[in-house]
Coordinates of C-alpha atoms in Angstrom, one line a residue:
X1 CA 10.8 104.2 17.3
X2 CA 12.7 102.1 14.7
X3 CA 13.1 98.3 15.1
X4 CA 15.4 97.6 18.1
X5 CA 18.8 96.1 17.4
X6 CA 18.7 92.5 18.8
X7 CA 22.5 92.4 19.3
X8 CA 22.3 95.5 21.5
X9 CA 19.5 94.1 23.5
X10 CA 21.6 91.0 24.1
X11 CA 24.5 93.1 25.3
X12 CA 22.1 95.0 27.7
X13 CA 20.8 91.7 29.0
X14 CA 24.3 90.5 29.8
X15 CA 25.1 93.7 31.6
X16 CA 22.0 93.3 33.7
X17 CA 22.9 89.7 34.5
X18 CA 26.6 90.5 35.3
X19 CA 26.0 93.8 37.0
X20 CA 28.8 95.5 35.0
X21 CA 30.0 96.2 31.5
X22 CA 33.4 94.5 32.3
X23 CA 31.6 91.4 33.5
X24 CA 29.4 91.3 30.4
X25 CA 32.5 91.8 28.1
X26 CA 34.3 88.9 29.8
X27 CA 31.3 86.6 29.4
X28 CA 30.9 87.6 25.7
X29 CA 34.7 87.6 25.1
X30 CA 34.5 91.2 23.8
X31 CA 36.1 94.5 24.6
X32 CA 34.4 96.6 27.3
X33 CA 34.5 99.6 25.1
X34 CA 32.5 97.8 22.4
X35 CA 29.8 96.9 25.0
X36 CA 29.7 100.4 26.4
X37 CA 29.4 101.9 22.9
X38 CA 26.5 99.5 22.0
X39 CA 24.7 100.4 25.3
X40 CA 25.1 104.1 24.4
X41 CA 23.6 103.5 20.9
X42 CA 20.7 101.5 22.5
X43 CA 20.1 104.4 24.9
X44 CA 20.0 106.7 21.9
X45 CA 17.5 104.5 20.2
X46 CA 15.0 104.5 23.1
X47 CA 15.8 108.0 24.3
X48 CA 16.3 107.0 27.9
X49 CA 19.1 105.9 30.2
X50 CA 19.3 102.2 30.7
X51 CA 21.6 101.9 33.8
X52 CA 22.4 103.8 37.0
X53 CA 25.7 103.6 38.7
X54 CA 25.6 102.1 42.2
X55 CA 28.3 101.2 44.7
X56 CA 28.3 97.6 43.6
X57 CA 28.0 98.1 39.9
X58 CA 25.3 99.0 37.4
X59 CA 21.6 98.8 38.1
X60 CA 19.0 98.7 35.3
X61 CA 16.6 101.6 35.0
X62 CA 12.8 101.1 34.5
X63 CA 13.5 101.5 30.8
X64 CA 16.0 98.6 30.8
X65 CA 13.6 96.4 32.7
X66 CA 10.9 97.1 30.1
X67 CA 13.4 96.2 27.3
X68 CA 14.4 93.0 29.2
X69 CA 10.7 92.0 29.4
X70 CA 10.4 92.7 25.6
X71 CA 13.5 90.5 25.0
X72 CA 12.1 87.6 27.0
X73 CA 8.9 87.8 25.0
X74 CA 10.8 87.9 21.7
X75 CA 12.8 84.9 22.7
X76 CA 9.7 83.0 23.7
X77 CA 8.0 83.8 20.4
X78 CA 11.2 82.8 18.5
X79 CA 11.3 79.5 20.5
X80 CA 7.6 79.0 19.8
X81 CA 8.1 79.4 16.0
X82 CA 11.2 77.1 16.0
X83 CA 9.3 74.4 17.9
X84 CA 6.3 74.6 15.7
X85 CA 8.5 74.0 12.7
X86 CA 10.0 71.0 14.6
X87 CA 6.5 69.8 15.2
X88 CA 5.9 69.6 11.5
X89 CA 8.8 67.1 11.4
X90 CA 7.1 64.9 14.0
X91 CA 8.5 66.3 17.3
X92 CA 11.9 64.9 16.5
X93 CA 13.6 67.9 18.2
X94 CA 12.9 70.3 21.0
X95 CA 13.7 71.0 24.7
X96 CA 11.5 71.3 27.7
X97 CA 12.7 72.8 31.1
X98 CA 10.8 71.9 34.3
X99 CA 11.3 73.3 37.8
X100 CA 9.5 71.5 40.7
X101 CA 9.3 70.7 44.4
X102 CA 11.3 67.6 45.3
X103 CA 8.3 65.7 46.5
X104 CA 6.7 65.6 43.0
X105 CA 9.6 63.8 41.3
X106 CA 8.2 60.2 41.7
X107 CA 4.7 61.0 40.6
X108 CA 5.9 63.1 37.6
X109 CA 8.3 60.4 36.4
X110 CA 5.9 57.5 36.9
X111 CA 2.7 59.0 35.4
X112 CA 3.8 61.5 32.8
X113 CA 7.5 61.9 32.1
X114 CA 8.7 58.3 31.7
X115 CA 6.0 57.5 29.1
X116 CA 6.6 60.8 27.4
X117 CA 10.3 60.2 27.1
X118 CA 9.7 56.7 25.6
X119 CA 7.3 58.1 23.0
X120 CA 9.4 61.1 22.1
X121 CA 13.0 60.0 22.7
X122 CA 14.5 63.0 20.8
X123 CA 12.9 65.7 23.0
X124 CA 15.5 66.9 25.5
X125 CA 14.1 67.5 29.0
X126 CA 15.8 69.4 31.9
X127 CA 14.5 69.0 35.5
X128 CA 15.6 71.1 38.4
X129 CA 14.3 70.7 42.0
X130 CA 14.0 74.0 43.8
X131 CA 12.3 75.9 46.6
X132 CA 8.8 77.2 46.0
X133 CA 10.1 80.8 45.4
X134 CA 12.7 79.6 43.0
X135 CA 10.1 77.6 41.0
X136 CA 7.8 80.6 40.7
X137 CA 10.6 82.9 39.6
X138 CA 11.9 80.3 37.1
X139 CA 8.4 80.2 35.5
X140 CA 7.9 84.0 35.6
X141 CA 11.3 84.7 34.0
X142 CA 10.9 82.0 31.3
X143 CA 13.8 80.0 32.5
X144 CA 11.5 77.0 32.5
X145 CA 8.3 76.0 30.6
X146 CA 6.5 74.2 33.5
X147 CA 6.6 74.6 37.2
X148 CA 5.2 72.3 40.0
X149 CA 5.4 73.8 43.5
X150 CA 3.9 73.1 46.9
X151 CA 2.0 76.0 48.4
X152 CA 3.5 78.8 46.2
X153 CA 2.8 82.5 46.6
X154 CA 0.5 84.1 44.0
X155 CA 2.1 86.0 41.2
X156 CA 0.3 88.1 38.5
X157 CA 2.6 86.8 35.8
X158 CA 2.1 83.1 36.6
X159 CA -0.9 81.1 35.5
X160 CA -2.1 78.1 37.6
X161 CA -3.2 75.3 35.2
X162 CA -4.1 72.8 37.9
X163 CA -4.1 72.6 41.7
X164 CA -5.0 70.3 44.5
X165 CA -5.0 70.7 48.3
X166 CA -2.6 68.5 50.2
X167 CA -3.0 68.8 54.0
X168 CA 0.1 68.9 56.1
X169 CA 0.3 66.1 58.8
X170 CA 2.7 64.7 61.3
X171 CA 5.0 62.1 59.8
X172 CA 6.3 59.5 62.3
X173 CA 7.7 56.0 62.5
X174 CA 5.1 53.3 62.9
X175 CA 6.1 52.7 66.6
X176 CA 6.0 56.4 67.6
X177 CA 3.4 57.3 70.3
X178 CA 1.5 59.6 67.8
X179 CA 1.1 56.8 65.3
X180 CA -1.3 55.0 67.7
X181 CA -3.7 57.9 67.8
X182 CA -7.0 57.2 66.1
X183 CA -7.9 60.9 65.6
X184 CA -6.3 64.1 64.4
X185 CA -3.9 65.5 66.9
X186 CA -3.8 69.1 68.2
X187 CA -0.9 71.6 67.9
X188 CA -0.3 71.2 71.6
X189 CA 0.1 67.5 71.3
X190 CA 2.4 68.0 68.3
X191 CA 4.7 70.4 70.1
X192 CA 5.3 67.8 72.9
X193 CA 7.7 66.0 70.5
X194 CA 11.0 67.0 68.7
X195 CA 10.2 68.4 65.2
X196 CA 12.1 68.5 61.9
X197 CA 11.1 71.2 59.4
X198 CA 12.0 72.3 55.9
X199 CA 14.0 75.6 55.8
X200 CA 12.7 78.8 54.2
X201 CA 11.6 79.5 51.5
X202 CA 10.1 76.1 50.9
X203 CA 6.4 75.6 50.8
X204 CA 6.3 73.4 53.9
X205 CA 8.1 76.0 56.0
X206 CA 5.8 78.7 54.8
X207 CA 2.9 76.7 56.3
X208 CA 4.7 76.6 59.6
X209 CA 5.3 80.4 59.5
X210 CA 1.5 80.9 58.9
X211 CA 0.8 78.5 61.8
X212 CA 3.1 80.5 64.1
X213 CA 1.5 83.8 63.1
X214 CA -2.0 82.4 63.6
X215 CA -1.4 80.8 67.0
X216 CA 1.1 83.5 68.2
X217 CA 3.6 80.8 69.0
X218 CA 7.3 80.2 68.2
X219 CA 8.3 76.7 67.0
X220 CA 11.9 75.8 67.6
X221 CA 12.7 72.7 65.5
X222 CA 15.3 70.1 66.5
X223 CA 16.4 69.8 62.8
X224 CA 16.0 71.9 59.7
X225 CA 16.9 71.0 56.2
X226 CA 16.2 71.7 52.5
X227 CA 15.9 68.0 51.7
X228 CA 12.8 65.8 51.8
X229 CA 15.2 62.9 51.9
X230 CA 16.7 64.1 55.2
X231 CA 13.2 64.6 56.7
X232 CA 12.2 61.1 55.6
X233 CA 15.3 59.5 57.3
X234 CA 14.7 61.6 60.4
X235 CA 11.2 60.2 60.7
X236 CA 12.4 56.6 60.0
X237 CA 15.0 57.0 62.7
X238 CA 12.3 57.6 65.3
X239 CA 14.1 60.7 66.5
X240 CA 11.0 62.8 66.3
X241 CA 8.1 64.2 64.1
X242 CA 8.3 65.6 60.7
X243 CA 5.7 68.1 59.4
X244 CA 5.0 66.8 56.0
X245 CA 2.4 66.7 53.2
X246 CA 1.8 63.4 51.5
X247 CA 4.6 63.9 49.1
X248 CA 7.7 61.8 48.5
X249 CA 6.9 59.3 51.2
X250 CA 4.1 57.4 49.6
X251 CA 5.9 54.0 49.6
X252 CA 6.9 54.4 53.3
X253 CA 3.3 55.1 54.3
X254 CA 2.0 52.3 52.1
X255 CA 4.3 49.6 53.5
X256 CA 3.7 50.7 57.1
X257 CA 7.2 52.1 57.9
X258 CA 5.8 55.6 58.4
X259 CA 2.5 57.0 59.5
X260 CA 1.1 60.4 58.4
X261 CA -1.0 61.5 61.4
X262 CA -3.6 64.2 60.6
X263 CA -3.3 67.5 62.5
X264 CA -6.4 69.4 63.6
X265 CA -5.7 72.9 62.4
X266 CA -7.2 74.8 59.5
X267 CA -3.9 76.5 58.4
X268 CA -2.4 73.1 57.7
X269 CA -5.4 72.1 55.6
X270 CA -4.9 74.9 53.1
X271 CA -1.6 73.9 51.4
X272 CA -1.8 73.3 47.6
X273 CA 0.3 71.7 44.9
X274 CA 0.1 73.8 41.8
X275 CA 1.0 73.3 38.2
X276 CA 2.1 76.6 36.7
X277 CA 3.2 78.3 33.4
X278 CA 4.0 81.9 32.7
X279 CA 0.9 83.9 31.8
X280 CA 0.8 84.6 28.1
X281 CA 3.8 82.4 27.2
X282 CA 3.2 80.5 23.9
X283 CA 4.4 77.0 24.8
X284 CA 6.1 74.8 22.2
X285 CA 4.2 71.8 20.9
X286 CA 6.4 69.5 22.9
X287 CA 6.0 71.4 26.1
X288 CA 2.2 71.9 25.6
X289 CA 1.8 68.1 25.1
X290 CA 3.8 67.3 28.3
X291 CA 1.7 69.9 30.2
X292 CA -1.5 68.3 29.0
X293 CA -0.2 64.9 30.2
X294 CA 0.7 66.2 33.6
X295 CA -2.8 67.7 34.0
X296 CA -4.6 64.6 32.8
X297 CA -2.4 61.8 34.2
X298 CA -1.0 62.7 37.6
X299 CA -3.3 61.2 40.2
X300 CA -2.9 64.3 42.3
X301 CA -4.7 66.4 39.7
X302 CA -7.2 63.8 38.4
X303 CA -8.5 62.8 41.9
X304 CA -7.3 59.2 41.6
X305 CA -5.3 59.3 44.9

């Protein structure tokens, strides 16, 4: 097979993203007939159909998915070459994308990102908070260089660079009855109080789903949210109990406003925070240096907490 035409691969990618030739043409400001013709030529190059017509548009065939994977790898290699050249000029340019669980923002900024930004002010950094499934997918699809997620599912295309267990406990206001317990509480004791939980597909909620399956129970929360901030304020209000790992509430626990009560159940002791990259992706010099600092400076991964 001859060298693949990069422009045609780009057109194919846009058709996959948009779900139609017309949508891709509008996005690229081109004629749909031009896009269609280029897709036909690409199909002739590879000798296989690239799309199947469905009720809601075009769906990529297995061949198109393989070409899409090739295009991601090509772009990653191109980015790697470009950033290596930038590194020769003293890391004066470059961009790093990070996707992470909300609870890691404070630790990341304090111990790794703020010092990094001060040292390399011309490196542009994008940070996006997301659910655990979104973080894993962003890493797998090369939308981000680095992912930090709480209790993520395993994925064969994602490499875990560092991990640490963070047990899930009952977060309550200091004057809550559970705060006076001098021992780990049972699930039965926990369920005697109104609960606030994260929504699916966040890592904290996945732990609750595992708990329900293991104990053959159904937990009906008084409040659900996709925000750790909302959970924090719920606990501070005294309205009930929040199932929470020691993430994003460090200062409240340290100053005595909130108490994180241990829960006596093995499922809730298995949760992990994981630092992830895509398996086989060559990171830029700037991204590799930030990854090294996260591994070596975050107290969570160095055992200094």
